[in-house]
C-alpha atoms as a printed R data frame, in Angstrom:
    type eleno elety resid chain resno       x       y       z
1   ATOM     1    CA   MET     A     1 176.085 281.270 174.093
2   ATOM     2    CA   GLU     A     2 173.708 281.356 170.647
3   ATOM     3    CA   LEU     A     3 170.683 279.457 170.877
4   ATOM     4    CA   ASP     A     4 171.713 277.264 167.799
5   ATOM     5    CA   LEU     A     5 175.049 276.209 169.305
6   ATOM     6    CA   LEU     A     6 173.046 275.065 172.349
7   ATOM     7    CA   ILE     A     7 170.435 272.900 170.124
8   ATOM     8    CA   SER     A     8 173.446 271.612 168.566
9   ATOM     9    CA   TYR     A     9 175.124 270.575 171.817
10  ATOM    10    CA   ILE     A    10 171.960 268.919 173.388
11  ATOM    11    CA   ALA     A    11 171.386 267.075 169.968
12  ATOM    12    CA   LEU     A    12 175.150 265.869 170.036
13  ATOM    13    CA   LEU     A    13 174.176 264.782 173.541
14  ATOM    14    CA   THR     A    14 171.064 263.338 172.899
15  ATOM    15    CA   HIS     A    15 172.553 261.142 169.944
16  ATOM    16    CA   ALA     A    16 175.126 259.399 172.474
17  ATOM    17    CA   VAL     A    17 172.898 258.425 174.988
18  ATOM    18    CA   ILE     A    18 169.919 256.862 172.731
19  ATOM    19    CA   PRO     A    19 172.478 254.274 171.589
20  ATOM    20    CA   ILE     A    20 174.131 253.659 174.633
21  ATOM    21    CA   LEU     A    21 170.814 253.070 176.045
22  ATOM    22    CA   ILE     A    22 169.249 250.579 173.953
23  ATOM    23    CA   GLY     A    23 172.834 248.564 173.242
24  ATOM    24    CA   SER     A    24 172.832 247.984 176.897
25  ATOM    25    CA   PHE     A    25 169.891 246.406 177.303
26  ATOM    26    CA   GLN     A    26 170.162 244.678 173.915
27  ATOM    27    CA   SER     A    27 173.323 243.291 175.112
28  ATOM    28    CA   LEU     A    28 171.851 241.375 178.054
29  ATOM    29    CA   LYS     A    29 170.844 238.917 175.125
30  ATOM    30    CA   PRO     A    30 173.504 235.831 174.965
31  ATOM    31    CA   THR     A    31 175.242 236.297 171.878
32  ATOM    32    CA   GLN     A    32 177.944 233.993 169.864
33  ATOM    33    CA   VAL     A    33 180.635 236.713 169.765
34  ATOM    34    CA   GLU     A    34 183.785 236.050 172.059
35  ATOM    35    CA   SER     A    35 185.159 238.775 174.793
36  ATOM    36    CA   LEU     A    36 187.649 241.190 174.223
37  ATOM    37    CA   ALA     A    37 190.953 239.693 175.860
38  ATOM    38    CA   GLU     A    38 193.411 241.467 178.173
39  ATOM    39    CA   LYS     A    39 195.801 241.222 174.793
40  ATOM    40    CA   ASP     A    40 193.123 242.599 172.542
41  ATOM    41    CA   ALA     A    41 192.607 246.025 175.132
42  ATOM    42    CA   TYR     A    42 196.354 246.469 175.333
43  ATOM    43    CA   MET     A    43 196.648 246.555 171.371
44  ATOM    44    CA   PHE     A    44 193.545 248.414 170.681
45  ATOM    45    CA   PRO     A    45 195.263 251.963 171.124
46  ATOM    46    CA   VAL     A    46 197.991 250.808 168.982
47  ATOM    47    CA   ILE     A    47 195.830 249.245 166.206
48  ATOM    48    CA   GLY     A    48 194.030 252.468 166.448
49  ATOM    49    CA   SER     A    49 197.051 254.333 166.235
50  ATOM    50    CA   CYS     A    50 198.084 252.990 162.750
51  ATOM    51    CA   VAL     A    51 195.072 253.117 161.277
52  ATOM    52    CA   LEU     A    52 194.424 257.046 161.806
53  ATOM    53    CA   PHE     A    53 198.135 257.486 161.313
54  ATOM    54    CA   SER     A    54 197.767 255.589 157.857
55  ATOM    55    CA   LEU     A    55 194.448 257.664 156.895
56  ATOM    56    CA   TYR     A    56 196.485 261.068 157.712
57  ATOM    57    CA   ILE     A    57 199.077 259.623 155.424
58  ATOM    58    CA   CYS     A    58 196.499 259.100 152.759
59  ATOM    59    CA   PHE     A    59 195.051 262.205 152.982
60  ATOM    60    CA   LYS     A    60 198.600 264.176 152.743
61  ATOM    61    CA   PHE     A    61 199.133 262.305 150.004
62  ATOM    62    CA   LEU     A    62 196.610 260.866 148.041
63  ATOM    63    CA   SER     A    63 193.316 262.384 146.322
64  ATOM    64    CA   GLU     A    64 191.366 263.544 149.356
65  ATOM    65    CA   ASP     A    65 188.063 262.947 147.060
66  ATOM    66    CA   TRP     A    66 189.098 259.246 146.058
67  ATOM    67    CA   VAL     A    67 189.744 258.509 150.037
68  ATOM    68    CA   ASN     A    68 186.803 259.249 151.124
69  ATOM    69    CA   PHE     A    69 185.182 257.812 147.986
70  ATOM    70    CA   ILE     A    70 186.334 254.277 148.913
71  ATOM    71    CA   MET     A    71 185.866 254.593 152.741
72  ATOM    72    CA   SER     A    72 182.551 256.397 152.396
73  ATOM    73    CA   ALA     A    73 181.297 253.090 150.231
74  ATOM    74    CA   TYR     A    74 183.006 250.469 152.908
75  ATOM    75    CA   PHE     A    75 181.552 252.308 155.677
76  ATOM    76    CA   THR     A    76 177.725 252.302 153.636
77  ATOM    77    CA   VAL     A    77 178.387 248.529 153.312
78  ATOM    78    CA   LEU     A    78 178.825 248.098 156.784
79  ATOM    79    CA   GLY     A    79 176.252 250.692 157.832
80  ATOM    80    CA   VAL     A    80 173.484 248.772 156.142
81  ATOM    81    CA   GLY     A    81 174.351 245.558 157.774
82  ATOM    82    CA   ALA     A    82 174.310 247.573 160.866
83  ATOM    83    CA   ILE     A    83 170.611 249.281 160.201
84  ATOM    84    CA   ALA     A    84 169.590 245.459 159.492
85  ATOM    85    CA   THR     A    85 170.802 244.199 162.533
86  ATOM    86    CA   PHE     A    86 169.222 246.610 164.293
87  ATOM    87    CA   LEU     A    87 165.929 247.119 162.880
88  ATOM    88    CA   HIS     A    88 165.877 243.348 163.099
89  ATOM    89    CA   PRO     A    89 164.023 242.698 166.650
90  ATOM    90    CA   ILE     A    90 161.705 245.974 165.400
91  ATOM    91    CA   LEU     A    91 160.620 244.058 162.149
92  ATOM    92    CA   SER     A    92 160.311 240.697 164.120
93  ATOM    93    CA   LYS     A    93 157.409 242.120 166.530
94  ATOM    94    CA   ILE     A    94 155.626 243.698 163.520
95  ATOM    95    CA   CYS     A    95 156.148 240.992 160.366
96  ATOM    96    CA   PRO     A    96 153.884 237.762 160.686
97  ATOM    97    CA   TYR     A    97 155.588 234.952 163.197
98  ATOM    98    CA   GLU     A    98 156.187 232.539 160.381
99  ATOM    99    CA   TRP     A    99 159.352 235.051 159.192
100 ATOM   100    CA   THR     A   100 160.939 235.602 162.758
101 ATOM   101    CA   ASP     A   101 163.534 233.121 163.956
102 ATOM   102    CA   LYS     A   102 162.014 231.409 166.789
103 ATOM   103    CA   ALA     A   103 159.770 229.768 163.460
104 ATOM   104    CA   GLN     A   104 162.758 229.236 161.931
105 ATOM   105    CA   GLU     A   105 164.039 227.828 164.403
106 ATOM   106    CA   SER     A   106 161.128 225.497 165.865
107 ATOM   107    CA   THR     A   107 161.601 221.453 165.267
108 ATOM   108    CA   SER     A   108 158.206 221.013 165.757
109 ATOM   109    CA   SER     A   109 156.424 219.309 162.615
110 ATOM   110    CA   LYS     A   110 153.813 221.836 163.118
111 ATOM   111    CA   ASN     A   111 156.301 224.501 161.275
112 ATOM   112    CA   LYS     A   112 157.933 222.650 159.464
113 ATOM   113    CA   LYS     A   113 156.036 224.404 156.318
114 ATOM   114    CA   LYS     A   114 157.312 227.855 157.837
115 ATOM   115    CA   LYS     A   115 161.208 226.996 157.323
116 ATOM   116    CA   LYS     A   116 160.274 228.396 153.597
117 ATOM   117    CA   TYR     A   117 160.774 232.094 154.884
118 ATOM   118    CA   SER     A   118 164.695 230.784 155.730
119 ATOM   119    CA   TYR     A   119 167.503 231.125 153.186
120 ATOM   120    CA   HIS     A   120 171.015 229.982 152.430
121 ATOM   121    CA   LEU     A   121 173.350 231.630 150.388
122 ATOM   122    CA   LYS     A   122 176.738 230.542 149.605
123 ATOM   123    CA   VAL     A   123 179.576 232.933 148.369
124 ATOM   124    CA   PRO     A   124 181.753 230.576 145.690
125 ATOM   125    CA   ILE     A   125 184.883 233.210 145.502
126 ATOM   126    CA   VAL     A   126 185.199 233.430 149.418
127 ATOM   127    CA   GLY     A   127 183.583 230.607 150.420
128 ATOM   128    CA   TRP     A   128 180.899 232.177 152.664
129 ATOM   129    CA   GLU     A   129 177.902 230.555 153.923
130 ATOM   130    CA   LEU     A   130 174.974 232.831 154.960
131 ATOM   131    CA   ASP     A   131 171.878 231.873 156.733
132 ATOM   132    CA   PHE     A   132 169.005 234.265 156.651
133 ATOM   133    CA   THR     A   133 165.228 235.082 156.961
134 ATOM   134    CA   LEU     A   134 162.881 237.393 155.213
135 ATOM   135    CA   ILE     A   135 163.322 239.471 157.973
136 ATOM   136    CA   ASP     A   136 166.835 240.304 157.141
137 ATOM   137    CA   VAL     A   137 166.131 240.972 153.774
138 ATOM   138    CA   ILE     A   138 163.406 243.910 154.445
139 ATOM   139    CA   GLY     A   139 166.271 245.208 157.083
140 ATOM   140    CA   THR     A   140 168.983 245.168 153.961
141 ATOM   141    CA   ILE     A   141 166.577 246.432 151.833
142 ATOM   142    CA   ILE     A   142 165.691 249.731 154.038
143 ATOM   143    CA   GLY     A   143 169.491 250.137 154.799
144 ATOM   144    CA   GLY     A   144 170.466 249.825 151.101
145 ATOM   145    CA   CYS     A   145 167.968 252.842 150.435
146 ATOM   146    CA   ILE     A   146 169.195 254.703 153.037
147 ATOM   147    CA   GLY     A   147 172.593 254.064 151.893
148 ATOM   148    CA   ILE     A   148 171.970 255.271 148.363
149 ATOM   149    CA   VAL     A   149 170.261 257.939 149.532
150 ATOM   150    CA   TYR     A   150 173.696 258.999 151.658
151 ATOM   151    CA   LEU     A   151 175.954 258.296 148.760
152 ATOM   152    CA   LEU     A   152 174.243 260.348 146.462
153 ATOM   153    CA   THR     A   153 173.407 263.164 149.127
154 ATOM   154    CA   LYS     A   154 176.026 263.222 151.622
155 ATOM   155    CA   HIS     A   155 173.009 264.557 154.127
156 ATOM   156    CA   TRP     A   156 173.411 264.727 157.674
157 ATOM   157    CA   ILE     A   157 170.375 262.624 158.617
158 ATOM   158    CA   THR     A   158 171.032 259.888 156.762
159 ATOM   159    CA   ASN     A   159 174.797 259.871 158.480
160 ATOM   160    CA   ASN     A   160 173.296 259.986 161.832
161 ATOM   161    CA   ILE     A   161 170.779 257.403 161.191
162 ATOM   162    CA   PHE     A   162 174.101 255.030 159.816
163 ATOM   163    CA   GLY     A   163 176.049 256.309 162.927
164 ATOM   164    CA   LEU     A   164 173.328 255.586 165.791
165 ATOM   165    CA   CYS     A   165 172.986 251.960 164.403
166 ATOM   166    CA   PHE     A   166 176.725 251.665 163.967
167 ATOM   167    CA   SER     A   167 176.575 252.771 167.776
168 ATOM   168    CA   THR     A   168 173.819 250.452 169.065
169 ATOM   169    CA   VAL     A   169 174.710 247.743 167.125
170 ATOM   170    CA   SER     A   170 178.539 248.027 168.370
171 ATOM   171    CA   ILE     A   171 177.201 248.393 172.029
172 ATOM   172    CA   GLN     A   172 174.967 245.556 171.800
173 ATOM   173    CA   LEU     A   173 177.765 243.336 170.422
174 ATOM   174    CA   ILE     A   174 181.015 244.007 171.711
175 ATOM   175    CA   GLN     A   175 181.926 242.766 175.048
176 ATOM   176    CA   LEU     A   176 184.477 243.768 177.416
177 ATOM   177    CA   GLY     A   177 183.855 240.387 179.565
178 ATOM   178    CA   SER     A   178 185.499 242.005 182.636
179 ATOM   179    CA   TYR     A   179 185.886 244.826 184.222
180 ATOM   180    CA   LYS     A   180 189.321 244.759 184.331
181 ATOM   181    CA   VAL     A   181 189.594 244.338 180.568
182 ATOM   182    CA   GLY     A   182 187.205 247.381 180.525
183 ATOM   183    CA   ALA     A   183 189.795 249.360 183.001
184 ATOM   184    CA   ILE     A   184 192.586 248.460 180.531
185 ATOM   185    CA   LEU     A   185 191.056 249.709 177.401
186 ATOM   186    CA   LEU     A   186 189.754 252.919 178.784
187 ATOM   187    CA   ILE     A   187 193.125 253.980 180.118
188 ATOM   188    CA   GLY     A   188 195.054 252.623 177.017
189 ATOM   189    CA   LEU     A   189 192.491 254.889 174.941
190 ATOM   190    CA   PHE     A   190 192.697 257.799 177.244
191 ATOM   191    CA   PHE     A   191 196.442 258.286 176.857
192 ATOM   192    CA   TYR     A   192 195.862 257.888 172.633
193 ATOM   193    CA   ASP     A   193 193.084 260.394 172.418
194 ATOM   194    CA   ILE     A   194 195.521 263.236 174.546
195 ATOM   195    CA   PHE     A   195 198.604 262.397 172.585
196 ATOM   196    CA   TRP     A   196 196.521 262.733 168.839
197 ATOM   197    CA   VAL     A   197 194.710 265.397 169.657
198 ATOM   198    CA   PHE     A   198 197.092 267.472 171.892
199 ATOM   199    CA   GLY     A   199 200.541 265.944 170.824
200 ATOM   200    CA   THR     A   200 199.743 266.288 166.900
201 ATOM   201    CA   ASP     A   201 197.510 267.457 164.079
202 ATOM   202    CA   VAL     A   202 196.530 264.226 162.934
203 ATOM   203    CA   MET     A   203 193.538 263.541 164.761
204 ATOM   204    CA   ILE     A   204 191.697 266.482 164.046
205 ATOM   205    CA   THR     A   205 193.170 266.889 160.423
206 ATOM   206    CA   VAL     A   206 191.034 263.376 159.793
207 ATOM   207    CA   ALA     A   207 188.364 264.314 161.766
208 ATOM   208    CA   LYS     A   208 187.823 267.664 159.319
209 ATOM   209    CA   LYS     A   209 188.738 265.323 156.351
210 ATOM   210    CA   PHE     A   210 187.380 261.851 156.511
211 ATOM   211    CA   ASP     A   211 183.612 262.135 155.038
212 ATOM   212    CA   ALA     A   212 181.962 258.548 156.313
213 ATOM   213    CA   PRO     A   213 179.499 257.726 158.133
214 ATOM   214    CA   ILE     A   214 182.035 257.905 161.652
215 ATOM   215    CA   LYS     A   215 180.386 260.520 163.355
216 ATOM   216    CA   VAL     A   216 177.280 262.509 164.085
217 ATOM   217    CA   LEU     A   217 176.509 265.288 163.118
218 ATOM   218    CA   TRP     A   218 173.951 268.982 163.885
219 ATOM   219    CA   PRO     A   219 174.003 271.850 161.773
220 ATOM   220    CA   LYS     A   220 174.777 275.004 163.965
221 ATOM   221    CA   GLY     A   221 175.135 278.422 162.150
222 ATOM   222    CA   ASN     A   222 177.651 277.691 158.757
223 ATOM   223    CA   GLY     A   223 178.648 274.316 159.638
224 ATOM   224    CA   PHE     A   224 178.394 271.558 162.016
225 ATOM   225    CA   SER     A   225 178.439 270.391 165.521
226 ATOM   226    CA   LEU     A   226 180.489 266.790 165.437
227 ATOM   227    CA   LEU     A   227 180.735 263.719 167.941
228 ATOM   228    CA   GLY     A   228 183.021 260.736 166.867
229 ATOM   229    CA   LEU     A   229 181.360 257.329 167.435
230 ATOM   230    CA   GLY     A   230 184.264 256.037 169.053
231 ATOM   231    CA   ASP     A   231 183.529 258.523 171.987
232 ATOM   232    CA   ILE     A   232 179.824 257.340 171.839
233 ATOM   233    CA   VAL     A   233 180.734 253.021 171.366
234 ATOM   234    CA   ILE     A   234 183.870 252.570 173.543
235 ATOM   235    CA   PRO     A   235 182.208 254.236 176.818
236 ATOM   236    CA   GLY     A   236 179.042 252.794 175.445
237 ATOM   237    CA   ILE     A   237 180.313 249.189 175.623
238 ATOM   238    CA   PHE     A   238 181.778 249.590 179.144
239 ATOM   239    CA   VAL     A   239 178.526 251.059 180.535
240 ATOM   240    CA   ALA     A   240 176.726 247.993 179.057
241 ATOM   241    CA   LEU     A   241 179.470 245.561 181.176
242 ATOM   242    CA   MET     A   242 177.952 247.488 183.821
243 ATOM   243    CA   LEU     A   243 174.244 246.634 183.740
244 ATOM   244    CA   ARG     A   244 175.031 242.964 182.755
245 ATOM   245    CA   PHE     A   245 176.802 242.971 185.971
246 ATOM   246    CA   ASP     A   246 173.657 244.301 187.660
247 ATOM   247    CA   TYR     A   247 171.969 241.468 186.213
248 ATOM   248    CA   TYR     A   248 174.447 239.195 187.224
249 ATOM   249    CA   LEU     A   249 174.177 240.145 190.615
250 ATOM   250    CA   TYR     A   250 170.324 240.179 190.427
251 ATOM   251    CA   LYS     A   251 170.208 236.774 189.207
252 ATOM   252    CA   LYS     A   252 172.679 235.542 191.865
253 ATOM   253    CA   LYS     A   253 170.612 237.106 194.773
254 ATOM   254    CA   LYS     A   254 167.805 235.651 193.046
255 ATOM   255    CA   GLU     A   255 169.574 231.871 193.349
256 ATOM   256    CA   GLU     A   256 170.932 232.407 197.047
257 ATOM   257    CA   ASN     A   257 167.051 233.164 197.674
258 ATOM   258    CA   ALA     A   258 165.524 229.962 196.329
259 ATOM   259    CA   LEU     A   259 163.669 232.285 193.972
260 ATOM   260    CA   ASN     A   260 162.472 230.949 190.708
261 ATOM   261    CA   GLU     A   261 165.195 232.315 187.985
262 ATOM   262    CA   ASN     A   262 163.432 231.366 184.572
263 ATOM   263    CA   THR     A   263 162.087 234.993 184.519
264 ATOM   264    CA   ASN     A   264 160.765 236.264 180.963
265 ATOM   265    CA   VAL     A   265 161.405 239.253 179.395
266 ATOM   266    CA   LYS     A   266 159.198 242.013 181.138
267 ATOM   267    CA   LYS     A   267 160.613 240.880 184.473
268 ATOM   268    CA   ALA     A   268 163.938 240.483 183.602
269 ATOM   269    CA   ILE     A   269 164.191 244.495 183.228
270 ATOM   270    CA   ARG     A   270 163.092 244.814 186.947
271 ATOM   271    CA   PHE     A   271 166.684 244.501 188.839
272 ATOM   272    CA   ASP     A   272 168.595 246.851 190.660
273 ATOM   273    CA   LYS     A   273 170.597 248.905 188.108
274 ATOM   274    CA   SER     A   274 172.915 250.785 190.294
275 ATOM   275    CA   TYR     A   275 176.082 250.168 188.649
276 ATOM   276    CA   PHE     A   276 174.468 251.183 185.191
277 ATOM   277    CA   TRP     A   277 172.958 254.360 186.007
278 ATOM   278    CA   SER     A   278 175.677 255.546 188.355
279 ATOM   279    CA   THR     A   279 178.395 254.567 185.180
280 ATOM   280    CA   PHE     A   280 175.357 255.669 182.405
281 ATOM   281    CA   ILE     A   281 175.215 259.194 184.152
282 ATOM   282    CA   SER     A   282 178.779 259.419 184.733
283 ATOM   283    CA   TYR     A   283 179.313 259.101 181.058
284 ATOM   284    CA   VAL     A   284 176.780 262.302 180.554
285 ATOM   285    CA   ILE     A   285 179.032 264.231 183.168
286 ATOM   286    CA   GLY     A   286 182.375 263.653 181.121
287 ATOM   287    CA   LEU     A   287 180.407 264.221 177.899
288 ATOM   288    CA   VAL     A   288 179.270 268.042 179.077
289 ATOM   289    CA   LEU     A   289 182.475 268.654 180.700
290 ATOM   290    CA   THR     A   290 183.748 268.203 177.019
291 ATOM   291    CA   VAL     A   291 181.468 270.416 175.405
292 ATOM   292    CA   THR     A   292 182.368 272.727 177.935
293 ATOM   293    CA   VAL     A   293 185.832 272.968 177.664
294 ATOM   294    CA   LEU     A   294 185.423 272.896 173.727
295 ATOM   295    CA   HIS     A   295 182.854 275.939 173.834
296 ATOM   296    CA   ILE     A   296 185.015 277.971 176.551
297 ATOM   297    CA   PHE     A   297 188.617 277.046 174.380
298 ATOM   298    CA   ARG     A   298 187.292 277.075 171.109
299 ATOM   299    CA   HIS     A   299 188.994 274.223 169.677
300 ATOM   300    CA   GLY     A   300 188.651 270.336 169.570
301 ATOM   301    CA   GLN     A   301 189.102 268.361 172.666
302 ATOM   302    CA   PRO     A   302 189.878 264.696 173.411
303 ATOM   303    CA   ALA     A   303 186.594 263.698 175.033
304 ATOM   304    CA   LEU     A   304 187.907 260.854 176.422
305 ATOM   305    CA   LEU     A   305 189.880 262.967 178.435
306 ATOM   306    CA   TYR     A   306 186.979 263.669 180.471
307 ATOM   307    CA   ILE     A   307 184.757 260.369 179.927
308 ATOM   308    CA   VAL     A   308 187.396 257.792 181.207
309 ATOM   309    CA   PRO     A   309 187.862 259.256 184.284
310 ATOM   310    CA   CYS     A   310 184.012 260.216 185.109
311 ATOM   311    CA   VAL     A   311 182.982 256.409 184.194
312 ATOM   312    CA   LEU     A   312 185.792 254.545 185.589
313 ATOM   313    CA   ILE     A   313 185.367 257.048 188.931
314 ATOM   314    CA   GLY     A   314 181.398 256.479 188.865
315 ATOM   315    CA   SER     A   315 181.632 252.750 188.556
316 ATOM   316    CA   LEU     A   316 184.525 251.846 191.087
317 ATOM   317    CA   GLY     A   317 182.651 254.585 193.477
318 ATOM   318    CA   CYS     A   318 179.643 252.233 193.532
319 ATOM   319    CA   ALA     A   319 181.291 249.247 194.487
320 ATOM   320    CA   VAL     A   320 183.059 250.871 197.392
321 ATOM   321    CA   VAL     A   321 179.342 252.431 198.510
322 ATOM   322    CA   LYS     A   322 178.099 248.951 198.036
323 ATOM   323    CA   GLY     A   323 181.159 246.793 199.530
324 ATOM   324    CA   ASP     A   324 180.983 245.179 195.782
325 ATOM   325    CA   ALA     A   325 184.847 245.813 195.149
326 ATOM   326    CA   SER     A   326 185.751 241.767 194.925
327 ATOM   327    CA   LYS     A   327 182.681 241.093 193.177
328 ATOM   328    CA   LEU     A   328 182.918 243.505 190.454
329 ATOM   329    CA   PHE     A   329 187.002 242.728 189.762
330 ATOM   330    CA   GLY     A   330 186.071 239.150 189.786
331 ATOM   331    CA   TYR     A   331 182.905 239.247 187.679
332 ATOM   332    CA   HIS     A   332 183.276 237.649 183.723
333 ATOM   333    CA   ASP     A   333 180.447 238.008 181.418
334 ATOM   334    CA   ASN     A   334 180.565 233.713 180.823
335 ATOM   335    CA   GLN     A   335 179.348 233.664 184.289
336 ATOM   336    CA   LEU     A   336 175.921 235.333 183.370
337 ATOM   337    CA   PHE     A   337 175.853 234.123 180.073
338 ATOM   338    CA   GLU     A   338 176.492 229.974 180.515
339 ATOM   339    CA   ASN     A   339 173.497 230.376 183.588
340 ATOM   340    CA   GLN     A   340 171.287 231.681 180.854
341 ATOM   341    CA   VAL     A   341 172.129 229.520 177.789
342 ATOM   342    CA   GLU     A   342 172.096 226.348 180.528
343 ATOM   343    CA   ASN     A   343 168.600 228.025 181.526
344 ATOM   344    CA   LYS     A   344 167.178 227.884 178.059
345 ATOM   345    CA   THR     A   345 168.456 224.856 177.363
346 ATOM   346    CA   ASN     A   346 166.549 223.264 180.453
347 ATOM   347    CA   GLU     A   347 163.306 224.900 179.480
348 ATOM   348    CA   ASN     A   348 163.620 223.757 175.626
349 ATOM   349    CA   GLU     A   349 164.453 220.128 176.994
350 ATOM   350    CA   GLU     A   350 161.010 220.283 179.280
351 ATOM   351    CA   VAL     A   351 159.001 221.443 176.343
352 ATOM   352    CA   LYS     A   352 160.074 218.381 174.247
353 ATOM   353    CA   THR     A   353 159.124 216.059 177.109
354 ATOM   354    CA   LYS     A   354 155.907 217.571 177.565
């Protein structure tokens, strides 16, 4: 195997695991995003097929340059938002406290002056109302600069920055809710991937012609190795679900042992992550299998063909070994997040009374 090809494979693998690791741990924080329902999981491959085939038709009958221009502009705007969201926790740690969300949300009279770093914007035509802080502005400016460089140069590094931020934020915010919903989604996309790659030329044609930051790239020889963001995000949200299940079991065990569950962030990450690591390692094995088959046959492979069985077997195998199958199938993210929100509310009430 050529050295540059081996390096590109390792680089793509690295680009895949980093957002899954970061996004999974970020997903432990409660969000206002609703979990996917079973209906959403069933419809996802259908909607994905419609979008994919529509793009294929556009490339067939419309100007490739115009299609790519419109889609690049659209995904660049989304990418700027993804970068701002990705940078938000980082900027919150290095910027002055009065710029952070915690300072803006404070209701004490001592911190009222710090509200000047919080802004409200109304968009008259569409009726949108946006609330943001100075940290959001800084993140958007950074994202905008990267977006301009990407549009002007289409450099693979700026493309990958967008890809990494897209993947991390998606894994952080998209919640499957339950194992059943995750399994339905993965199995549906398993057949989706097989059909569109082996059954038609649609997937490969769109992947080659679609010039937008929806994939990660790495140079090799005279071209690039690539990995679609869907092959990172879809398994990634399932891996994140397994980490949240681990955390749920950890919290439940503490309750049963009558231990103090009001833990800070440093203590909260010290829990058994068996389901997370077994599913994560299974994902890596599936991705390595994909690259191996791709290298042997020199033909585009549906990555989910190898990844989906691996992550399902890895997670189910862990449940069987630990005897937690009933708990796994009965788990829903609401059981974890409702508990966390209730604890946070109790903490706030205690602070007010003091």
